[in-house]
CSV table of C-alpha atoms in Angstrom, one decimal:
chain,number,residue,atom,x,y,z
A,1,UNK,CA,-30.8,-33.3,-34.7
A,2,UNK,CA,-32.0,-30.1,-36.0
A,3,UNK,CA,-28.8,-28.7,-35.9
A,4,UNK,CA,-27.0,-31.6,-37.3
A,5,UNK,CA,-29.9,-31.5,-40.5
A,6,UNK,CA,-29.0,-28.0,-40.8
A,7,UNK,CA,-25.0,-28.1,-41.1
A,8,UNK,CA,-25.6,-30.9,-43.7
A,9,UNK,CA,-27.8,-28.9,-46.1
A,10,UNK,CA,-25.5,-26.2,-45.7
A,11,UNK,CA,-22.4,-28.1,-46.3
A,12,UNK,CA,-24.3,-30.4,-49.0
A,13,UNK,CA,-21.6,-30.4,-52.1
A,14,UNK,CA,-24.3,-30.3,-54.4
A,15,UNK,CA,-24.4,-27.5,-56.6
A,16,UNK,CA,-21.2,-25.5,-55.0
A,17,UNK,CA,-18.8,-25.3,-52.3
A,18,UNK,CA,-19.6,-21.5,-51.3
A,19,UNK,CA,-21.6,-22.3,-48.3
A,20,UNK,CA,-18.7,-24.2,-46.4
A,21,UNK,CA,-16.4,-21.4,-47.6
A,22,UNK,CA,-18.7,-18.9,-46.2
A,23,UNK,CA,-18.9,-20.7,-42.5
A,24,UNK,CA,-15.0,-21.4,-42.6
A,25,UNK,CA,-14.5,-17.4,-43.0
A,26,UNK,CA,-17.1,-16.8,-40.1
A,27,UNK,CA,-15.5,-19.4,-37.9
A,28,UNK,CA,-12.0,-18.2,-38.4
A,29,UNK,CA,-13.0,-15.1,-37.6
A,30,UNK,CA,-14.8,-16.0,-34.5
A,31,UNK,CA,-12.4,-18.4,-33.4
A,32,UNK,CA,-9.8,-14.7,-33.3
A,33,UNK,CA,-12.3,-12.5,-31.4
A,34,UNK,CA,-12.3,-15.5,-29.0
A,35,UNK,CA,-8.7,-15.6,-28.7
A,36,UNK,CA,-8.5,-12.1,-28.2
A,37,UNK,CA,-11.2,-12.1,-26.0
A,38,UNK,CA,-9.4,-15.3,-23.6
A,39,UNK,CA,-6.2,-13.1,-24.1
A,40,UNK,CA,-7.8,-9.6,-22.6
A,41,UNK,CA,-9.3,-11.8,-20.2
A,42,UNK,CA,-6.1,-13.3,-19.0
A,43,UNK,CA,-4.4,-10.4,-19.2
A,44,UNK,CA,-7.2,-7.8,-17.1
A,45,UNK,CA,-6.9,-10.7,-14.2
A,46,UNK,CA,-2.5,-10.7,-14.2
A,47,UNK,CA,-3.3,-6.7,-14.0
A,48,UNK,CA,-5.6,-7.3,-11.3
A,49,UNK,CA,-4.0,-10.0,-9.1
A,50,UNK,CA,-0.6,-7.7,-9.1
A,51,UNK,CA,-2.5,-4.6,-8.2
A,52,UNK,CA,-4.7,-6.4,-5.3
A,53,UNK,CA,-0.9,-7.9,-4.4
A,54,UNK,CA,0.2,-4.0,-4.7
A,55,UNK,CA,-2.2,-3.0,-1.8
A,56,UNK,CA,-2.4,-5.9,0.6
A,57,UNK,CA,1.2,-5.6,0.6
A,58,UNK,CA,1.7,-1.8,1.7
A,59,UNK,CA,-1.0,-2.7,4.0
A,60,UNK,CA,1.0,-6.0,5.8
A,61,UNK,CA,3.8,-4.1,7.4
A,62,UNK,CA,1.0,-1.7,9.2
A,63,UNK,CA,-1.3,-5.3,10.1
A,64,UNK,CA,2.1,-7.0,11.4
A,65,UNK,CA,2.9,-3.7,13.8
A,66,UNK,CA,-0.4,-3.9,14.5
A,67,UNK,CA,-0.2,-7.3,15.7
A,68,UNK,CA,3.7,-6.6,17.2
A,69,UNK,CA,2.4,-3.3,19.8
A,70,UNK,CA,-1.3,-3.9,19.6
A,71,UNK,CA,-2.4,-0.8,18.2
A,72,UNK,CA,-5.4,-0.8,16.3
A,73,UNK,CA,-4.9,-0.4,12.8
A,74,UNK,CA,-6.9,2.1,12.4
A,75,UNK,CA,-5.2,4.7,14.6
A,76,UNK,CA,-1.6,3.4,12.9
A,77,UNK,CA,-3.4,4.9,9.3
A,78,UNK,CA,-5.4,8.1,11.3
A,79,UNK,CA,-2.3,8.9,13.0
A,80,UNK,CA,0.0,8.6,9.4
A,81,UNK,CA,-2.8,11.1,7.4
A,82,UNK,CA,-2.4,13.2,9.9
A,83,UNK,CA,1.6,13.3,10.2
A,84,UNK,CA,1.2,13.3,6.5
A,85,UNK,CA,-0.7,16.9,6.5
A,86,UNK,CA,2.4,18.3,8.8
A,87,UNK,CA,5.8,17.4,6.9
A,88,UNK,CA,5.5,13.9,8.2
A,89,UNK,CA,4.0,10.4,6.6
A,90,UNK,CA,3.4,7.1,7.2
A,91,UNK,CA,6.2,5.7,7.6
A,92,UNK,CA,7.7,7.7,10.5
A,93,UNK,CA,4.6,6.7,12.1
A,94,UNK,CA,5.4,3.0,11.9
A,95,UNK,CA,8.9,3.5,12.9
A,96,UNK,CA,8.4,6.1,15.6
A,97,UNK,CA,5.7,3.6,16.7
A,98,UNK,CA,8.2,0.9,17.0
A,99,UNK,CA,10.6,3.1,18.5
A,100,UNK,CA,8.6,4.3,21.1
A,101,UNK,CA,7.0,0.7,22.2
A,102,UNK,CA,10.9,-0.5,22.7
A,103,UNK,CA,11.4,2.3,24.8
A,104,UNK,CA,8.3,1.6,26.9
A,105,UNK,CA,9.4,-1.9,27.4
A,106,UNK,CA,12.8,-0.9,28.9
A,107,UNK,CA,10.5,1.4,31.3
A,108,UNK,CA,8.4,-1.9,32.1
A,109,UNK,CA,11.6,-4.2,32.6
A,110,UNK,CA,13.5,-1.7,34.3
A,111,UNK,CA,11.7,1.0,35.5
A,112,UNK,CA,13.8,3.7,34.2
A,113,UNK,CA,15.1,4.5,30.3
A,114,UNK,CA,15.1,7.2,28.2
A,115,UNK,CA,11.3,7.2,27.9
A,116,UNK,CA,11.4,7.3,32.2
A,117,UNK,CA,13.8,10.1,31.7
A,118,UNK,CA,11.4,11.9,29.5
A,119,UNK,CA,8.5,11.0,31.1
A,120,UNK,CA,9.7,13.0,34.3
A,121,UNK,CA,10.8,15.9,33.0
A,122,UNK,CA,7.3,16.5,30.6
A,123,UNK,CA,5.3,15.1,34.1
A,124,UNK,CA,3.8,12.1,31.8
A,125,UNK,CA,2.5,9.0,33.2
A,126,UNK,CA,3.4,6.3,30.9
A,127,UNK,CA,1.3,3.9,32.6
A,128,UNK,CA,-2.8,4.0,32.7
A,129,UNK,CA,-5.1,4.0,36.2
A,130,UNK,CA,-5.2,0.5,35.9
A,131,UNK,CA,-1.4,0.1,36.0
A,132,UNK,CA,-0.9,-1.1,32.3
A,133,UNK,CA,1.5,0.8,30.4
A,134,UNK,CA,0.1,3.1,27.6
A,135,UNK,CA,0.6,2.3,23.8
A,136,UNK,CA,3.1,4.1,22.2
A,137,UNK,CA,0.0,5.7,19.9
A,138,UNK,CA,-1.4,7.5,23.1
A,139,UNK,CA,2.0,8.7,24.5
A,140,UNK,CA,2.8,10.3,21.9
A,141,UNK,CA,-1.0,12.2,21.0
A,142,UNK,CA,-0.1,13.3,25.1
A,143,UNK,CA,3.1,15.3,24.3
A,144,UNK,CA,1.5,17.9,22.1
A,145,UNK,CA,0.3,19.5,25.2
A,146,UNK,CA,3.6,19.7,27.5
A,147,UNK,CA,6.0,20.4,24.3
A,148,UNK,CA,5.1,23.5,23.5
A,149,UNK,CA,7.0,25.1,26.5
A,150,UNK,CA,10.0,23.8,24.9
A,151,UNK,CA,12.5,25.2,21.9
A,152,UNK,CA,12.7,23.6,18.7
A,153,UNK,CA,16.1,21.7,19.7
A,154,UNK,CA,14.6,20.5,23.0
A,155,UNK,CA,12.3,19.1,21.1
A,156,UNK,CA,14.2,17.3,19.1
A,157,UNK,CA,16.0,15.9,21.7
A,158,UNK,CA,13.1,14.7,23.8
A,159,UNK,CA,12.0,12.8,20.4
A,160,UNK,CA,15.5,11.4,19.9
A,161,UNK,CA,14.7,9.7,23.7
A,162,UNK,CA,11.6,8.3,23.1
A,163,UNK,CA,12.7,6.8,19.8
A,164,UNK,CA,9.9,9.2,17.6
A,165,UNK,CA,11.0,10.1,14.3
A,166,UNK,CA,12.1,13.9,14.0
A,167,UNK,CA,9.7,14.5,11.0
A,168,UNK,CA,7.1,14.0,13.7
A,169,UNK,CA,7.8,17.7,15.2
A,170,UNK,CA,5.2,19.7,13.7
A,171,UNK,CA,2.1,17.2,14.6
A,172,UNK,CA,3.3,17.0,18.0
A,173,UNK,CA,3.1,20.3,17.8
A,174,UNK,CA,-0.6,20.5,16.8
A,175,UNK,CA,-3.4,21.1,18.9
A,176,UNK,CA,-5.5,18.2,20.2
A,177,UNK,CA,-8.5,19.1,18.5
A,178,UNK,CA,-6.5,19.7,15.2
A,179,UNK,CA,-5.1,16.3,15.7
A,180,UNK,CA,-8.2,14.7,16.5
A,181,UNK,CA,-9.7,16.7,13.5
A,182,UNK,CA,-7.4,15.1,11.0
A,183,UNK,CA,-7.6,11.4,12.6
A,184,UNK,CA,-11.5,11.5,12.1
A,185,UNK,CA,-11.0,13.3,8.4
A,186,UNK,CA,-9.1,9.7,7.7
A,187,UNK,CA,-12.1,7.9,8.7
A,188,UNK,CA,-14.0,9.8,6.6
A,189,UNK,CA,-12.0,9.5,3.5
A,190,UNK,CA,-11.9,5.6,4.3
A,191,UNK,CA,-9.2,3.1,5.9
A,192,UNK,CA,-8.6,-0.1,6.1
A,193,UNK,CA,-10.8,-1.7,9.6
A,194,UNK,CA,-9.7,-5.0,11.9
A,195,UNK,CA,-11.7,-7.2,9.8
A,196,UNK,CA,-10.1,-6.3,6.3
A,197,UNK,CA,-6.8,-5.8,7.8
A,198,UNK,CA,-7.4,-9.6,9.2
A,199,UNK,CA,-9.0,-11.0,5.7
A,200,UNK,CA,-5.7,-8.8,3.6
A,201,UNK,CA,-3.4,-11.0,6.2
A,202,UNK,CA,-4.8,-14.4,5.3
A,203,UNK,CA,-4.5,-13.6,1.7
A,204,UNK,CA,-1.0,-12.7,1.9
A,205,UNK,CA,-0.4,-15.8,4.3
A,206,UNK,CA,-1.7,-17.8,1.5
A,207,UNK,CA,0.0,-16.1,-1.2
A,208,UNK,CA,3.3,-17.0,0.9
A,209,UNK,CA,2.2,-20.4,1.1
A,210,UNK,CA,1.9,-20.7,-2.1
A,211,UNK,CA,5.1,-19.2,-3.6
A,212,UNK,CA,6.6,-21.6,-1.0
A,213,UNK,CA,5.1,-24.4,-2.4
A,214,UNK,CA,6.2,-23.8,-5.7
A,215,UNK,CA,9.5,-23.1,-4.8
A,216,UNK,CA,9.8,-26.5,-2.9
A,217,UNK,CA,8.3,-27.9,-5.9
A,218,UNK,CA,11.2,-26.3,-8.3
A,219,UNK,CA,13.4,-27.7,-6.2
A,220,UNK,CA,12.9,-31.2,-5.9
A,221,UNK,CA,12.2,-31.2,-9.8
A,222,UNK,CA,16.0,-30.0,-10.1
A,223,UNK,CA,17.6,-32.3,-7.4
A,224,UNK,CA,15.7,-35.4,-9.5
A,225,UNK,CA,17.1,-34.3,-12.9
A,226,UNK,CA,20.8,-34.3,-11.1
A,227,UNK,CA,21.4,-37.7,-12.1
A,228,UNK,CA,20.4,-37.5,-15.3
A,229,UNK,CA,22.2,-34.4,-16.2
């Protein structure tokens, strides 16, 4: 009621009008700095939701080959730091990853392979004490220490076999504890752990979801204007 007694005296018409002008400016302008305000406001959470979008999605493929060999995600991000410090990256991790894994599942299935072919000649033991077979991550940190007896082209070849990426030459050519060294350095400078990696699924899960959802929805709002156009 207070408030309601004090917009009437200022808004009484008795004397002059100057009051009610006076508010009118100061609303109009307050009513803009609220606009603008709602519009940075919108806009800082578009720039936002794009950039979180921007990083779980460079993030999924490593989660999904995660999931597809099970190597942790953690090495998958160690191991592409490190490759990235020696004329290699990411990337060829991932695919030399998948390459690799394929090749240990024709070993598996058939007992010989390219990777069986490899594996004799280097004197590796692509399977661990308990008789599973090794992921492709530790196969590979094992041929730094039987390449080096090897020229450049044999190397190369032997790569070719086991389906690893050719970029990967000079970290497979590092020392363990140089390897090691730079693994742990991309702990310390921070990656992505199981749980996030998990939590950065479901979002994009949902975010899938979702543009499927409205897609269906576009859809079946076309198909019932058919008739009508």
């Amino acid at each position: 009621m207070a408030v309601l007694n004090e917009l009437v005296t200022r808004f009484s018409f008795i004397g002059s009008l100057k009051p009610q002008k006076t508010f009118n400016a100061n609303l109009k302008q307050s009513v803009k700095l609220l606009a603008g305000f709602q519009a940075a406001v919108v806009a800082s959470s578009g720039l936002v939701y794009h950039w979180i979008n921007s990083v779980s999605e460079a993030i999924d493929p490593i989660i999904q080959l995660s999931r597809e060999t099970g190597e942790a995600v953690e090495t998958i991000q160690a191991l592409g730091y490190a490759a990235s410090q020696n004329g290699s990256g990411l990337d060829a991790v991932q695919s030399s990853i998948k390459g690799l894994n394929k090749n240990l599942g024709e070993f598996v299935r058939t007992g010989g392979g390219p990777a069986a072919e490899v594996a004799i000649q280097l004197g590796l033991n692509l399977r661990k004490s308990n008789g599973e077979v090794k992921k492709a991550s530790d196969v590979m940190l094992e041929l730094n220490e039987r390449m080096a007896r090897f020229s450049s082209a044999e190397q190369s070849d032997i790569l070719s076999k086991l389906g690893i990426d050719g970029s990967m030459i000079q970290l497979l050519n590092q020392s363990d504890s140089a390897i090691s060294s730079l693994m742990k350095k991309a702990e310390q400078l921070g990656i992505v752990n199981k749980e996030q990696a998990d939590q950065l699924a479901a979002y994009n899960d949902a975010n899938t979801t979702l543009r499927f959802g409205l897609k269906s929805l576009q859809n079946q709002i076309a198909i019932g204007l058919t008739p009508v156009l």
